[in-house]
Coordinates of N, CA and C in Angstrom, one line a residue:
M1460 N 23.9 -9.4 24.0 CA 23.5 -10.6 23.3 C 22.1 -10.5 22.7
H1461 N 21.2 -9.9 23.5 CA 19.8 -9.6 23.0 C 19.8 -8.8 21.8
Q1462 N 20.6 -7.7 21.8 CA 20.7 -6.8 20.7 C 21.2 -7.5 19.4
L1463 N 22.2 -8.4 19.7 CA 22.8 -9.1 18.6 C 21.8 -10.0 17.9
R1464 N 21.0 -10.7 18.7 CA 19.9 -11.5 18.2 C 18.9 -10.7 17.4
L1465 N 18.5 -9.6 18.0 CA 17.5 -8.7 17.3 C 18.0 -8.2 16.0
H1466 N 19.3 -7.8 15.9 CA 19.8 -7.4 14.6 C 19.9 -8.5 13.6
L1467 N 20.2 -9.7 14.1 CA 20.3 -10.9 13.2 C 19.0 -11.2 12.6
K1468 N 17.9 -11.1 13.4 CA 16.5 -11.3 12.9 C 16.2 -10.3 11.9
Q1469 N 16.6 -9.0 12.1 CA 16.3 -8.0 11.1 C 16.9 -8.3 9.8
Y1470 N 18.2 -8.6 9.8 CA 18.9 -8.9 8.6 C 18.3 -10.1 7.8
I1471 N 17.9 -11.1 8.6 CA 17.3 -12.3 8.0 C 16.0 -12.0 7.3
F1472 N 15.2 -11.2 8.0 CA 13.9 -10.7 7.5 C 14.1 -9.9 6.2
V1473 N 15.0 -9.0 6.2 CA 15.2 -8.1 5.0 C 15.8 -9.0 3.8
T1474 N 16.7 -9.9 4.2 CA 17.3 -10.8 3.1 C 16.2 -11.6 2.5
L1475 N 15.3 -12.2 3.3 CA 14.2 -13.0 2.7 C 13.3 -12.3 1.8
I1476 N 13.0 -11.0 2.1 CA 12.2 -10.2 1.3 C 12.8 -9.9 0.0
V1477 N 14.1 -9.6 0.0 CA 14.9 -9.3 -1.2 C 15.0 -10.6 -2.1
I1478 N 15.2 -11.7 -1.5 CA 15.3 -13.0 -2.3 C 13.9 -13.3 -2.9
F1479 N 12.8 -13.1 -2.2 CA 11.5 -13.3 -2.7 C 11.2 -12.4 -3.9
L1480 N 11.6 -11.2 -3.8 CA 11.4 -10.2 -4.9 C 12.1 -10.6 -6.1
I1481 N 13.4 -11.0 -6.0 CA 14.2 -11.4 -7.1 C 13.7 -12.6 -7.8
A1482 N 13.3 -13.6 -6.9 CA 12.7 -14.9 -7.5 C 11.4 -14.6 -8.2
T1483 N 10.6 -13.8 -7.7 CA 9.3 -13.5 -8.3 C 9.5 -12.8 -9.7
G1484 N 10.3 -11.8 -9.7 CA 10.6 -11.1 -11.0 C 11.2 -12.0 -12.0
Y1485 N 12.1 -12.9 -11.6 CA 12.8 -13.8 -12.5 C 11.8 -14.8 -13.1
A1486 N 10.9 -15.4 -12.2 CA 9.9 -16.4 -12.6 C 8.9 -15.8 -13.6
G1487 N 8.5 -14.5 -13.3 CA 7.6 -13.9 -14.2 C 8.2 -13.7 -15.6
K1488 N 9.4 -13.4 -15.7 CA 10.1 -13.2 -17.1 C 10.3 -14.5 -17.8
Q1489 N 10.6 -15.6 -17.0 CA 10.9 -16.9 -17.6 C 9.6 -17.6 -18.1
I1490 N 8.6 -17.5 -17.3 CA 7.4 -18.2 -17.6 C 6.5 -17.5 -18.6
G1491 N 6.5 -16.1 -18.5 CA 5.6 -15.3 -19.3 C 4.3 -15.0 -18.6
Y1492 N 4.0 -13.7 -18.5 CA 2.9 -13.2 -17.7 C 1.5 -13.7 -18.1
E1493 N 1.3 -13.9 -19.4 CA 0.0 -14.5 -19.9 C -0.2 -15.9 -19.4
R1494 N 0.9 -16.6 -19.5 CA 0.8 -18.0 -19.0 C 0.6 -18.1 -17.5
I1495 N 1.2 -17.2 -16.8 CA 1.0 -17.1 -15.4 C -0.5 -17.0 -15.0
I1496 N -1.2 -16.1 -15.7 CA -2.6 -15.8 -15.5 C -3.4 -17.1 -15.7
T1497 N -3.1 -17.9 -16.8 CA -3.7 -19.2 -17.1 C -3.5 -20.2 -15.9
L1498 N -2.2 -20.2 -15.4 CA -1.9 -21.1 -14.3 C -2.7 -20.7 -13.1
L1499 N -2.8 -19.4 -12.8 CA -3.5 -18.9 -11.6 C -5.0 -19.3 -11.7
K1500 N -5.6 -19.3 -12.9 CA -7.0 -19.8 -13.0 C -7.1 -21.2 -12.7
E1501 N -6.1 -22.0 -13.1 CA -6.2 -23.5 -12.9 C -5.9 -23.8 -11.4
H1502 N -5.1 -23.0 -10.7 CA -4.7 -23.2 -9.3 C -5.1 -22.0 -8.5
Q1503 N -6.4 -21.9 -8.1 CA -6.9 -20.7 -7.5 C -6.3 -20.4 -6.1
L1504 N -6.1 -21.5 -5.3 CA -5.6 -21.2 -4.0 C -4.1 -20.7 -4.1
L1505 N -3.4 -21.2 -5.0 CA -2.0 -20.7 -5.2 C -2.1 -19.3 -5.7
G1506 N -3.0 -19.0 -6.7 CA -3.2 -17.7 -7.2 C -3.5 -16.7 -6.1
M1507 N -4.4 -17.1 -5.2 CA -4.8 -16.2 -4.1 C -3.6 -15.8 -3.2
A1508 N -2.8 -16.9 -2.9 CA -1.6 -16.7 -2.1 C -0.6 -15.8 -2.8
V1509 N -0.4 -15.9 -4.1 CA 0.5 -15.1 -4.8 C 0.0 -13.6 -4.9
Y1510 N -1.3 -13.5 -5.1 CA -1.9 -12.2 -5.1 C -1.8 -11.4 -3.8
I1511 N -2.1 -12.1 -2.7 CA -2.0 -11.5 -1.4 C -0.5 -11.2 -1.1
G1512 N 0.4 -12.1 -1.5 CA 1.8 -11.8 -1.3 C 2.3 -10.6 -2.1
Y1513 N 1.8 -10.5 -3.3 CA 2.2 -9.3 -4.1 C 1.6 -8.0 -3.5
T1514 N 0.4 -8.1 -3.0 CA -0.3 -6.9 -2.4 C 0.5 -6.5 -1.2
V1515 N 0.9 -7.4 -0.4 CA 1.7 -7.1 0.8 C 3.0 -6.4 0.4
L1516 N 3.7 -7.0 -0.5 CA 4.9 -6.4 -1.0 C 4.7 -5.0 -1.6
S1517 N 3.7 -4.8 -2.3 CA 3.4 -3.5 -2.9 C 3.1 -2.4 -1.9
T1518 N 2.6 -2.9 -0.7 CA 2.3 -1.9 0.4 C 3.6 -1.6 1.2
V1519 N 4.4 -2.6 1.3 CA 5.7 -2.4 2.1 C 6.7 -1.6 1.2
I1520 N 6.8 -2.0 0.0 CA 7.7 -1.4 -1.0 C 7.0 -0.3 -1.7
I1521 N 7.4 1.0 -1.4 CA 6.6 2.1 -1.9 C 6.5 2.2 -3.4
T1522 N 7.5 1.8 -4.1 CA 7.5 2.0 -5.6 C 6.8 0.9 -6.4
L1523 N 6.3 -0.1 -5.6 CA 5.7 -1.2 -6.3 C 4.2 -1.0 -6.4
P1524 N 3.6 -0.9 -7.6 CA 2.2 -0.6 -7.8 C 1.2 -1.7 -7.5
I1525 N 0.0 -1.4 -7.1 CA -1.0 -2.5 -6.8 C -2.2 -2.4 -7.7
V1526 N -2.7 -1.1 -7.9 CA -3.9 -0.9 -8.6 C -3.9 -1.6 -10.0
P1527 N -2.9 -1.6 -10.8 CA -2.9 -2.2 -12.1 C -3.2 -3.7 -12.1
V1528 N -3.0 -4.4 -10.9 CA -3.3 -5.8 -10.9 C -4.7 -6.1 -10.3
W1529 N -5.4 -5.1 -9.9 CA -6.8 -5.3 -9.4 C -7.7 -5.9 -10.5
P1530 N -7.7 -5.4 -11.7 CA -8.5 -6.0 -12.8 C -8.3 -7.5 -12.9
V1531 N -7.0 -7.9 -12.7 CA -6.7 -9.4 -12.8 C -7.4 -10.1 -11.7
A1532 N -7.4 -9.6 -10.5 CA -8.1 -10.2 -9.3 C -9.6 -10.3 -9.6
L1533 N -10.1 -9.3 -10.2 CA -11.6 -9.3 -10.5 C -11.9 -10.4 -11.5
L1534 N -11.0 -10.5 -12.5 CA -11.2 -11.5 -13.6 C -11.1 -12.9 -13.0
L1535 N -10.1 -13.1 -12.1 CA -9.9 -14.5 -11.6 C -10.9 -14.9 -10.5
Y1536 N -11.2 -14.0 -9.6 CA -11.9 -14.4 -8.4 C -13.3 -13.8 -8.2
G1537 N -13.7 -12.8 -9.0 CA -15.0 -12.1 -8.8 C -14.9 -11.0 -7.8
F1538 N -15.9 -10.2 -7.7 CA -15.9 -8.9 -7.0 C -15.5 -9.0 -5.5
W1539 N -16.4 -9.7 -4.7 CA -16.2 -9.7 -3.3 C -14.9 -10.5 -2.8
T1540 N -14.6 -11.5 -3.5 CA -13.3 -12.3 -3.2 C -12.1 -11.4 -3.5
A1541 N -12.2 -10.7 -4.6 CA -11.1 -9.7 -5.0 C -10.9 -8.6 -3.9
V1542 N -12.1 -8.1 -3.5 CA -12.1 -7.1 -2.4 C -11.5 -7.6 -1.2
F1543 N -11.9 -8.8 -0.8 CA -11.4 -9.4 0.5 C -9.9 -9.7 0.4
L1544 N -9.4 -10.3 -0.7 CA -8.0 -10.6 -0.8 C -7.2 -9.3 -0.9
S1545 N -7.7 -8.3 -1.5 CA -6.9 -7.0 -1.6 C -6.8 -6.4 -0.2
L1546 N -8.0 -6.4 0.5 CA -8.0 -5.8 1.9 C -7.0 -6.6 2.8
V1547 N -7.0 -7.9 2.7 CA -6.1 -8.7 3.6 C -4.7 -8.3 3.3
G1548 N -4.3 -8.3 2.0 CA -2.9 -8.0 1.6 C -2.5 -6.6 2.0
I1549 N -3.4 -5.6 1.8 CA -3.1 -4.2 2.2 C -2.9 -4.1 3.7
L1550 N -3.8 -4.7 4.5 CA -3.7 -4.6 5.9 C -2.5 -5.3 6.5
V1551 N -2.1 -6.5 5.9 CA -0.9 -7.1 6.4 C 0.3 -6.3 6.0
G1552 N 0.4 -5.7 4.8 CA 1.5 -4.9 4.4 C 1.6 -3.6 5.2
A1553 N 0.4 -3.0 5.4 CA 0.4 -1.7 6.2 C 0.8 -2.0 7.7
S1554 N 0.5 -3.2 8.2 CA 0.9 -3.6 9.6 C 2.4 -3.7 9.6
I1555 N 3.0 -4.4 8.6 CA 4.4 -4.6 8.5 C 5.1 -3.2 8.5
S1556 N 4.7 -2.3 7.6 CA 5.3 -1.0 7.5 C 5.2 -0.3 8.8
F1557 N 4.1 -0.3 9.5 CA 3.9 0.4 10.8 C 4.9 -0.2 11.8
L1558 N 4.9 -1.5 11.9 CA 5.8 -2.1 13.0 C 7.3 -2.0 12.7
L1559 N 7.6 -2.0 11.4 CA 9.0 -1.8 11.0 C 9.5 -0.4 11.4
A1560 N 8.6 0.6 11.2 CA 8.9 2.0 11.5 C 9.0 2.1 13.0
R1561 N 8.1 1.5 13.7 CA 8.1 1.6 15.2 C 9.3 1.0 15.9
H1562 N 9.7 -0.1 15.3 CA 10.9 -0.8 15.9 C 12.2 -0.3 15.5
F1563 N 12.3 0.1 14.2 CA 13.7 0.5 13.7 C 13.8 2.0 13.5
G1564 N 12.8 2.8 13.6 CA 12.9 4.2 13.6 C 13.1 4.9 12.3
R1565 N 13.5 6.1 12.4 CA 13.7 7.0 11.2 C 14.7 6.5 10.2
P1566 N 15.8 6.0 10.6 CA 16.8 5.5 9.6 C 16.2 4.6 8.5
L1567 N 15.4 3.6 9.0 CA 14.8 2.6 8.1 C 13.7 3.3 7.2
V1568 N 12.9 4.2 7.9 CA 11.8 4.9 7.2 C 12.4 5.7 6.0
I1569 N 13.5 6.5 6.3 CA 14.1 7.3 5.3 C 14.6 6.5 4.1
K1570 N 15.2 5.3 4.4 CA 15.6 4.4 3.4 C 14.5 3.9 2.5
M1571 N 13.4 3.6 3.2 CA 12.2 3.0 2.4 C 11.5 4.0 1.5
M1572 N 11.4 5.3 1.9 CA 10.7 6.2 1.1 C 11.6 7.3 0.5
G1573 N 12.8 7.4 0.9 CA 13.7 8.4 0.4 C 13.7 9.7 1.2
K1574 N 14.8 10.4 1.3 CA 14.9 11.6 2.2 C 13.9 12.7 1.8
K1575 N 13.7 12.9 0.5 CA 12.9 13.9 0.0 C 11.4 13.8 0.4
V1576 N 10.9 12.6 0.2 CA 9.5 12.3 0.6 C 9.4 12.4 2.1
F1577 N 10.4 11.9 2.9 CA 10.3 11.9 4.3 C 10.3 13.3 4.8
T1578 N 11.1 14.2 4.3 CA 11.2 15.6 4.7 C 9.9 16.3 4.4
E1579 N 9.2 15.9 3.3 CA 8.0 16.5 2.9 C 6.8 16.2 3.9
I1580 N 6.8 14.9 4.4 CA 5.6 14.5 5.2 C 6.0 14.2 6.6
E1581 N 7.2 14.6 7.0 CA 7.7 14.3 8.4 C 6.8 14.9 9.4
H1582 N 6.2 16.1 9.2 CA 5.4 16.8 10.2 C 4.2 15.9 10.5
L1583 N 3.8 15.0 9.7 CA 2.6 14.1 10.0 C 2.9 13.2 11.2
I1584 N 4.1 13.1 11.6 CA 4.4 12.3 12.8 C 3.6 12.8 14.0
H1585 N 3.4 14.1 14.0 CA 2.7 14.7 15.1 C 1.2 14.6 15.1
V1586 N 0.6 14.0 14.0 CA -0.8 13.8 13.9 C -1.2 12.6 14.8
N1587 N -1.9 12.9 15.9 CA -2.4 11.9 16.8 C -3.9 11.8 16.9
N1588 N -4.6 12.8 16.2 CA -6.0 12.8 16.2 C -6.6 11.8 15.3
T1589 N -7.5 11.0 15.7 CA -8.0 9.9 14.9 C -8.8 10.4 13.6
K1590 N -9.5 11.5 13.8 CA -10.3 12.0 12.7 C -9.4 12.6 11.6
T1591 N -8.3 13.3 12.1 CA -7.3 13.8 11.1 C -6.6 12.7 10.4
F1592 N -6.3 11.6 11.1 CA -5.6 10.5 10.4 C -6.5 9.8 9.4
L1593 N -7.8 9.7 9.8 CA -8.8 9.2 8.8 C -8.9 10.0 7.5
L1594 N -8.9 11.3 7.7 CA -8.9 12.2 6.5 C -7.6 12.0 5.7
I1595 N -6.5 11.9 6.3 CA -5.2 11.6 5.6 C -5.3 10.3 4.8
R1596 N -5.8 9.3 5.4 CA -6.0 8.0 4.8 C -6.9 8.1 3.6
L1597 N -8.0 8.8 3.7 CA -9.0 8.9 2.7 C -8.6 9.8 1.5
F1598 N -8.0 10.9 1.8 CA -7.6 11.9 0.7 C -6.2 11.9 0.3
G1599 N -5.4 11.2 1.1 CA -3.9 11.1 0.8 C -3.6 9.7 0.4
N1600 N -4.5 9.0 -0.4 CA -4.3 7.6 -0.7 C -3.0 7.4 -1.6
N1601 N -2.7 8.4 -2.4 CA -1.5 8.2 -3.2 C -0.2 8.2 -2.3
Y1602 N -0.3 8.6 -1.1 CA 0.8 8.6 -0.1 C 0.6 7.4 0.9
F1603 N -0.3 6.5 0.6 CA -0.7 5.4 1.5 C 0.5 4.7 2.2
D1604 N 1.4 4.2 1.3 CA 2.5 3.5 1.8 C 3.5 4.3 2.7
A1605 N 3.7 5.5 2.3 CA 4.6 6.4 3.0 C 4.0 6.8 4.4
V1606 N 2.7 7.0 4.4 CA 2.0 7.4 5.6 C 2.0 6.2 6.6
S1607 N 2.0 5.0 6.1 CA 2.0 3.8 7.0 C 3.3 3.8 7.8
Y1608 N 4.4 4.2 7.1 CA 5.7 4.3 7.9 C 5.7 5.4 8.8
I1609 N 5.2 6.6 8.4 CA 5.2 7.8 9.2 C 4.3 7.5 10.5
A1610 N 3.2 6.8 10.3 CA 2.3 6.5 11.4 C 3.1 5.7 12.5
G1611 N 4.0 4.8 12.0 CA 4.8 4.0 13.0 C 5.7 4.9 13.8
L1612 N 6.0 6.1 13.4 CA 6.9 7.0 14.1 C 6.0 7.9 15.0
S1613 N 4.7 7.9 14.8 CA 3.8 8.8 15.6 C 3.5 8.1 16.9
K1614 N 2.6 8.8 17.7 CA 2.1 8.3 19.0 C 0.8 7.5 18.8
L1615 N 0.4 7.3 17.6 CA -0.9 6.5 17.4 C -0.6 5.1 17.8
T1616 N -1.7 4.5 18.5 CA -1.6 3.1 18.9 C -1.8 2.2 17.7
F1617 N -1.3 1.0 17.7 CA -1.4 0.1 16.6 C -2.9 -0.2 16.3
R1618 N -3.7 -0.3 17.4 CA -5.1 -0.6 17.3 C -5.8 0.5 16.5
T1619 N -5.6 1.7 16.9 CA -6.2 2.9 16.3 C -5.8 2.9 14.8
Y1620 N -4.5 2.7 14.6 CA -4.0 2.8 13.2 C -4.6 1.7 12.3
I1621 N -4.7 0.5 12.8 CA -5.2 -0.6 11.9 C -6.7 -0.5 11.7
V1622 N -7.5 0.1 12.7 CA -8.9 0.3 12.5 C -9.2 1.3 11.5
I1623 N -8.5 2.4 11.5 CA -8.7 3.5 10.6 C -8.2 3.1 9.2
T1624 N -7.1 2.4 9.1 CA -6.6 1.9 7.9 C -7.5 0.9 7.2
S1625 N -8.2 0.0 8.1 CA -9.1 -1.0 7.6 C -10.3 -0.3 6.9
V1626 N -10.9 0.7 7.6 CA -12.1 1.4 7.1 C -11.8 2.2 5.8
S1627 N -10.7 3.0 5.8 CA -10.3 3.8 4.6 C -9.9 2.9 3.5
S1628 N -9.2 1.8 3.7 CA -8.8 0.9 2.6 C -10.0 0.2 2.0
F1629 N -11.0 -0.2 2.9 CA -12.2 -0.9 2.4 C -13.0 0.0 1.5
I1630 N -13.1 1.3 1.9 CA -13.8 2.3 1.1 C -13.1 2.5 -0.3
W1631 N -11.8 2.6 -0.3 CA -11.0 2.8 -1.5 C -11.1 1.6 -2.4
I1632 N -10.9 0.4 -1.9 CA -10.9 -0.8 -2.7 C -12.3 -1.0 -3.3
I1633 N -13.4 -0.8 -2.6 CA -14.7 -0.9 -3.1 C -14.9 0.1 -4.2
F1634 N -14.5 1.3 -4.0 CA -14.7 2.4 -5.0 C -14.0 2.0 -6.3
M1635 N -12.7 1.6 -6.2 CA -11.9 1.3 -7.4 C -12.4 0.0 -8.1
M1636 N -12.8 -1.0 -7.3 CA -13.3 -2.2 -7.9 C -14.6 -2.0 -8.7
V1637 N -15.5 -1.2 -8.1 CA -16.8 -0.9 -8.8 C -16.5 -0.2 -10.1
I1638 N -15.6 0.7 -10.1 CA -15.2 1.4 -11.4 C -14.6 0.4 -12.4
I1639 N -13.7 -0.4 -11.9 CA -13.1 -1.4 -12.8 C -14.2 -2.3 -13.4
Q1640 N -15.1 -2.8 -12.6 CA -16.1 -3.7 -13.0 C -17.1 -3.0 -14.0
K1641 N -17.4 -1.7 -13.7 CA -18.4 -1.0 -14.6 C -17.8 -0.8 -16.0
I1642 N -16.5 -0.6 -16.1 CA -16.0 -0.3 -17.4 C -15.5 -1.5 -18.2
G1643 N -15.7 -2.7 -17.5 CA -15.4 -3.9 -18.3 C -14.1 -4.7 -17.9
G1644 N -13.4 -4.2 -16.8 CA -12.2 -4.9 -16.4 C -11.2 -5.1 -17.4
L1645 N -10.8 -6.4 -17.6 CA -9.7 -6.7 -18.6 C -10.3 -7.2 -19.9
E1646 N -11.6 -7.0 -20.2 CA -12.2 -7.5 -21.4 C -11.5 -6.9 -22.7
N1647 N -11.1 -5.6 -22.6 CA -10.3 -5.1 -23.7 C -9.4 -4.0 -23.2
I1648 N -8.4 -3.6 -24.1 CA -7.4 -2.7 -23.7 C -8.0 -1.3 -23.4
K1649 N -9.1 -1.0 -24.2 CA -9.7 0.3 -24.1 C -10.3 0.5 -22.7
S1650 N -10.9 -0.5 -22.1 CA -11.5 -0.4 -20.8 C -10.4 -0.3 -19.7
F1651 N -9.3 -1.0 -20.0 CA -8.2 -1.0 -19.0 C -7.6 0.4 -19.0
L1652 N -7.4 1.0 -20.2 CA -6.9 2.4 -20.3 C -7.8 3.4 -19.6
T1653 N -9.1 3.2 -19.8 CA -10.1 4.1 -19.2 C -10.0 4.0 -17.7
M1654 N -9.9 2.8 -17.2 CA -9.7 2.6 -15.7 C -8.5 3.3 -15.2
M1655 N -7.4 3.2 -15.9 CA -6.2 3.9 -15.5 C -6.3 5.4 -15.5
G1656 N -7.1 5.9 -16.5 CA -7.4 7.3 -16.6 C -8.2 7.8 -15.5
I1657 N -9.2 7.0 -15.1 CA -10.1 7.4 -14.0 C -9.2 7.4 -12.7
Y1658 N -8.4 6.4 -12.6 CA -7.6 6.3 -11.4 C -6.6 7.5 -11.3
G1659 N -6.1 7.8 -12.4 CA -5.2 9.0 -12.5 C -5.9 10.3 -12.1
A1660 N -7.2 10.4 -12.5 CA -8.0 11.6 -12.2 C -8.3 11.6 -10.7
V1661 N -8.6 10.5 -10.1 CA -8.8 10.4 -8.7 C -7.6 10.7 -7.9
I1662 N -6.4 10.2 -8.3 CA -5.2 10.5 -7.7 C -4.9 12.0 -7.8
L1663 N -5.2 12.6 -8.9 CA -4.9 14.1 -9.1 C -5.8 14.9 -8.1
I1664 N -7.0 14.5 -8.0 CA -7.9 15.2 -7.1 C -7.4 15.0 -5.6
G1665 N -7.0 13.7 -5.3 CA -6.5 13.4 -4.0 C -5.2 14.2 -3.7
T1666 N -4.4 14.4 -4.7 CA -3.1 15.1 -4.6 C -3.4 16.6 -4.2
V1667 N -4.4 17.2 -4.9 CA -4.8 18.6 -4.7 C -5.3 18.8 -3.2
L1668 N -6.2 17.9 -2.8 CA -6.7 17.9 -1.5 C -5.6 17.7 -0.4
W1669 N -4.7 16.7 -0.8 CA -3.6 16.4 0.1 C -2.7 17.7 0.3
E1670 N -2.4 18.4 -0.8 CA -1.5 19.6 -0.7 C -2.2 20.7 0.1
I1671 N -3.5 20.8 0.0 CA -4.2 21.8 0.8 C -4.1 21.5 2.3
F1672 N -4.4 20.2 2.6 CA -4.2 19.7 4.0 C -2.8 19.9 4.5
H1673 N -1.9 19.5 3.6 CA -0.4 19.5 3.9 C 0.0 20.9 4.3
K1674 N -0.3 21.9 3.5 CA 0.1 23.3 3.8 C -0.6 23.8 5.1
H1675 N -1.9 23.4 5.2 CA -2.6 23.9 6.4 C -2.0 23.3 7.7
H1676 N -1.7 22.0 7.7 CA -1.2 21.3 8.8 C 0.2 21.9 9.2
K1677 N 1.1 22.1 8.1 CA 2.4 22.7 8.3 C 2.3 24.1 9.0
L1678 N 1.4 24.9 8.5 CA 1.2 26.2 9.0 C 0.7 26.2 10.4
K1679 N -0.1 25.3 10.7 CA -0.7 25.1 12.1 C 0.5 24.7 13.1
R1680 N 1.4 23.8 12.6 CA 2.5 23.4 13.4 C 3.4 24.5 13.7
K1681 N 3.7 25.4 12.7 CA 4.6 26.5 12.8 C 4.0 27.5 13.9
K1682 N 2.7 27.7 13.8 CA 2.1 28.7 14.8 C 2.2 28.2 16.2
R1683 N 2.1 26.9 16.4 CA 2.2 26.3 17.7 C 3.6 26.4 18.3
S1684 N 4.6 26.2 17.4 CA 6.0 26.2 17.8 C 6.5 27.7 17.9

């Protein structure tokens, strides 16, 4: 009976997420995204709730991007409020990903990130060193969402996981928000494209560093086994 109730709660949770995603996408198309920004300016608390909600979803759902909406948060709420809201959303989303992986195991994780990505980073399940995990968070930010799930399958405690995720996320958010603010945010399309270009360059550098670490860690694992 306990297992039946547990599975029922799982299905209800997943169903609610799917319904919310469909409703959000439909509302955006019907109302128009420019009008939505105007409405969010007029109703700031509602806007903050929507922004945090989207940030949570973008962290749980690997294919949903978050960085492109950061200039919007800066425009609407200012620097430190945008940083705070982003951090809250990311930490809530990262916590959900970790706990989902810990409770439901590999089958759910593979579904969320795909078998190819899972196979590629599966060896990170054995990373239990806090310093190593911090480096993964800092230099493997383009794999942030996938690593959140993998961490849930590891032996890392939730407390260690959330502390490291908080520190690394704060550093990344501050770094990107400063860049966005320096180049003008959403004032013109040129500044927005510049921001995306810089982000792309940062991701490219992060990917190279990630691949170096990735190969080194895999080789180390093979030698031990």
